Amino acid sequence: MDASDLLRAVGRVRSLDRGDLRRAVARLRSVDRADVRLWLSRLRVDQLLGVLLLLGLAFLGFDLLRQLYNGSVTVSQFQRYLWAGIVVGLIYGLAGIGLSMTYSILRFANFSHGDLLTTGAFSGWSAAYVVAGWGTYDLGKLLLVRPNNDPPPGEIGMAIDSSPVAIVGGLVVAALVTVVIALAADRFVYRKLRRESAIALLIASVGVAFVLRYLLAFVFTTSNRSVPATPAEHTFELGVTSPTFDHHELTLVASAIVLMVLVHVLLQHTTLGTAMRAMADNRDLAKITGIPTERVVLATWVIGAALAGVAGYLIVLNTGTIVYTRGWTLLLPIFAGVILGGIGSIYGAMLGGLVIGIVSQVSIVWVPSNLTTAAAFLLMILILIFRPQGLLGGVETA
């Protein structure tokens, strides 16, 4: 083979290699494009919104760090927002437990639940005022929770520091009176409609809510007044920041956490809790297996109403004021927490309420204070689009 033959052979090899290479690259490009098209075709709207939600949360997180770094938001300010969100969220979560239990076991949305909170608030603070001012002030004014703004809360000593027995006693009375009212509503209204549709029960609960609300307005008047006195405060030195908490907030947080833990123990480690979870899962099967369903219904009302009454009482301890519409205005964020956590799930109600509370307070970093609740609801909507069953799932007590 001479030099010309060798050159021609090398040229053929080079041309073959280049052609193969081009074809191989073309195949890879076509495969990549096909895979991308297939992936995009399978991507649902809810998944796309989920990705956008995660990206949005990541952006807000980085923006918060930026504001903390440049001083637009101080560490102490953010700590106050976060703490306020935890306090409010625990109230929502505590109140949402009874709402979630009612839905999972009795199978209807109880719109009178908010007014059970108001019932607990008025009855509990009425008892607290009577205990603290007995023998010193007019009994009628004490029972009606100072309808004419007399006597002053500070003069009576309506704070956990100065009258702990009155404050704790009022909390107990709030739970007991609310349970009595809830059982009366069940006995005369809900029990007669238990075999009817959930819509009938829902409408009946709206009627019960109106009756309770305006009965409270008739007895305690419609005025908005201050109830607890200004509590003492305690500062914790944490190095980076020195947060200050008042004793009423600490009392609220401790009470809510203890009650939530007790609910967990009841559900997971008692016969009643097992029966409640079984009835929530399948009411007919629970009857067949011998579970006393009427006792479970009774326990549901007792536990749910007691927690609602305590939540209403603690709301006043935190905000400092009481009015007959307080529970009704709180019903929507409480419902939002229950739905966000997974309607029917008690742990979901706790988590959802905490999320709604924290977002509604922390979002003041980015939006005006009158739009913070809207921000919490927007987050709820986005999460439900991505996860319709809620954060912790569907209709179950656990």
Coordinates of C-alpha atoms in Angstrom, one line a residue, residues 186-346:
D186 CA -76.7 18.2 72.1
R187 CA -79.7 17.0 74.3
F188 CA -82.3 19.4 72.9
V189 CA -81.0 20.0 69.3
Y190 CA -78.3 17.8 67.9
R191 CA -79.5 14.4 69.2
K192 CA -82.8 14.9 67.5
L193 CA -81.1 15.5 64.2
R194 CA -78.3 12.9 64.5
R195 CA -79.9 10.7 61.9
E196 CA -80.4 13.6 59.5
S197 CA -77.8 14.9 57.0
A198 CA -74.7 16.8 57.9
I199 CA -76.2 19.9 56.3
A200 CA -79.2 19.8 58.7
L201 CA -76.8 19.6 61.7
L202 CA -74.7 22.4 60.3
I203 CA -77.7 24.7 59.9
A204 CA -78.9 23.8 63.4
S205 CA -75.4 24.6 64.8
V206 CA -75.7 28.1 63.2
G207 CA -79.0 28.6 65.0
V208 CA -77.4 27.4 68.3
A209 CA -74.6 29.9 67.7
F210 CA -77.0 32.8 67.3
V211 CA -79.0 31.8 70.4
L212 CA -75.8 31.6 72.5
R213 CA -74.3 34.8 71.2
Y214 CA -77.3 37.0 71.8
L215 CA -78.1 35.3 75.1
L216 CA -74.6 36.3 76.3
A217 CA -75.1 39.8 74.9
F218 CA -78.4 40.1 76.9
V219 CA -76.9 38.9 80.1
F220 CA -73.4 40.5 80.0
T221 CA -74.2 43.5 77.7
T222 CA -72.6 44.3 74.3
S223 CA -69.8 46.5 75.7
N224 CA -66.2 45.7 75.0
R225 CA -64.2 46.1 78.3
S226 CA -60.9 45.3 79.8
V227 CA -60.9 42.3 82.1
P228 CA -57.5 41.1 83.4
A229 CA -55.0 43.5 85.0
T230 CA -51.6 44.2 83.5
P231 CA -49.4 41.2 84.5
A232 CA -45.8 41.2 85.7
E233 CA -43.0 40.4 83.1
H234 CA -39.9 38.3 83.1
T235 CA -36.8 38.8 80.9
F236 CA -34.7 35.8 79.8
E237 CA -31.0 36.5 78.9
L238 CA -30.2 34.4 75.9
G239 CA -27.1 36.1 74.7
V240 CA -28.1 37.2 71.2
T241 CA -31.4 38.6 72.5
S242 CA -33.2 39.1 75.8
P243 CA -36.9 38.3 75.3
T244 CA -39.5 39.5 77.7
F245 CA -42.6 37.5 78.4
D246 CA -45.5 38.5 80.6
H247 CA -46.8 36.0 83.1
H248 CA -50.2 35.8 81.4
E249 CA -48.6 34.6 78.1
L250 CA -46.5 32.1 80.0
T251 CA -49.7 30.8 81.8
L252 CA -51.5 30.5 78.4
V253 CA -48.6 28.6 76.8
A254 CA -48.2 26.2 79.7
S255 CA -51.9 25.5 80.0
A256 CA -52.3 24.9 76.3
I257 CA -49.3 22.5 76.1
V258 CA -50.4 20.6 79.2
L259 CA -53.9 20.2 77.8
M260 CA -52.7 19.1 74.4
V261 CA -50.4 16.5 76.0
L262 CA -53.3 15.2 78.1
V263 CA -55.4 14.9 74.9
H264 CA -52.6 12.9 73.3
V265 CA -52.4 10.5 76.3
L266 CA -56.2 10.1 76.3
L267 CA -56.3 9.2 72.6
Q268 CA -53.3 6.9 72.5
H269 CA -53.2 5.2 76.0
T270 CA -56.8 4.8 77.2
T271 CA -59.8 2.6 76.3
L272 CA -61.9 5.7 75.6
G273 CA -59.3 7.0 73.2
T274 CA -59.3 3.7 71.3
A275 CA -63.1 3.8 71.1
M276 CA -63.1 7.3 69.8
R277 CA -60.6 6.5 67.1
A278 CA -62.5 3.4 66.1
M279 CA -65.8 5.4 65.9
A280 CA -64.1 8.1 63.9
D281 CA -62.9 5.4 61.5
N282 CA -66.2 3.5 61.1
R283 CA -69.2 4.2 63.2
D284 CA -71.3 1.2 62.1
L285 CA -68.4 -1.2 62.7
A286 CA -67.8 0.3 66.1
K287 CA -71.4 -0.4 67.0
I288 CA -71.2 -4.0 65.8
T289 CA -68.0 -4.6 67.9
G290 CA -69.8 -3.4 71.0
I291 CA -68.3 0.0 71.5
P292 CA -70.8 2.2 73.4
T293 CA -71.2 4.9 70.8
E294 CA -73.5 7.1 72.9
R295 CA -70.8 7.3 75.6
V296 CA -68.2 8.2 73.0
V297 CA -70.5 11.0 71.7
L298 CA -70.9 12.2 75.3
A299 CA -67.1 12.2 75.8
T300 CA -66.7 14.0 72.5
W301 CA -68.9 16.9 73.6
V302 CA -67.3 17.0 77.1
I303 CA -63.7 17.1 75.9
G304 CA -64.4 19.4 72.9
A305 CA -66.5 21.9 74.9
A306 CA -64.1 21.9 77.9
L307 CA -61.2 22.7 75.6
A308 CA -63.2 25.4 73.8
G309 CA -64.2 27.0 77.1
V310 CA -60.6 27.0 78.3
A311 CA -59.4 28.5 75.0
G312 CA -62.0 31.3 75.2
Y313 CA -60.9 32.1 78.8
L314 CA -57.2 32.1 77.8
I315 CA -57.9 34.4 74.8
V316 CA -59.1 37.1 77.2
L317 CA -56.1 36.5 79.4
N318 CA -53.9 37.2 76.4
T319 CA -55.8 40.0 74.7
G320 CA -57.0 41.7 77.9
T321 CA -60.5 42.5 76.6
I322 CA -63.8 40.6 76.3
V323 CA -66.8 41.1 74.0
Y324 CA -69.8 38.9 73.1
T325 CA -68.6 38.5 69.4
R326 CA -65.1 37.3 70.2
G327 CA -65.7 33.6 69.6
W328 CA -67.5 34.2 66.3
T329 CA -64.7 36.4 64.9
L330 CA -62.2 33.7 65.8
L331 CA -64.2 30.8 64.3
L332 CA -62.8 31.4 60.8
P333 CA -59.1 31.2 61.7
I334 CA -59.8 28.2 63.9
F335 CA -61.6 26.5 61.0
A336 CA -58.7 27.4 58.8
G337 CA -56.2 25.7 61.2
V338 CA -58.4 22.6 61.3
I339 CA -58.7 22.4 57.5
L340 CA -55.0 23.1 57.0
G341 CA -53.9 20.4 59.4
G342 CA -56.4 17.9 57.9
I343 CA -60.0 18.1 58.9
G344 CA -60.8 15.4 61.4
S345 CA -57.3 15.0 62.6
I346 CA -56.7 16.2 66.1

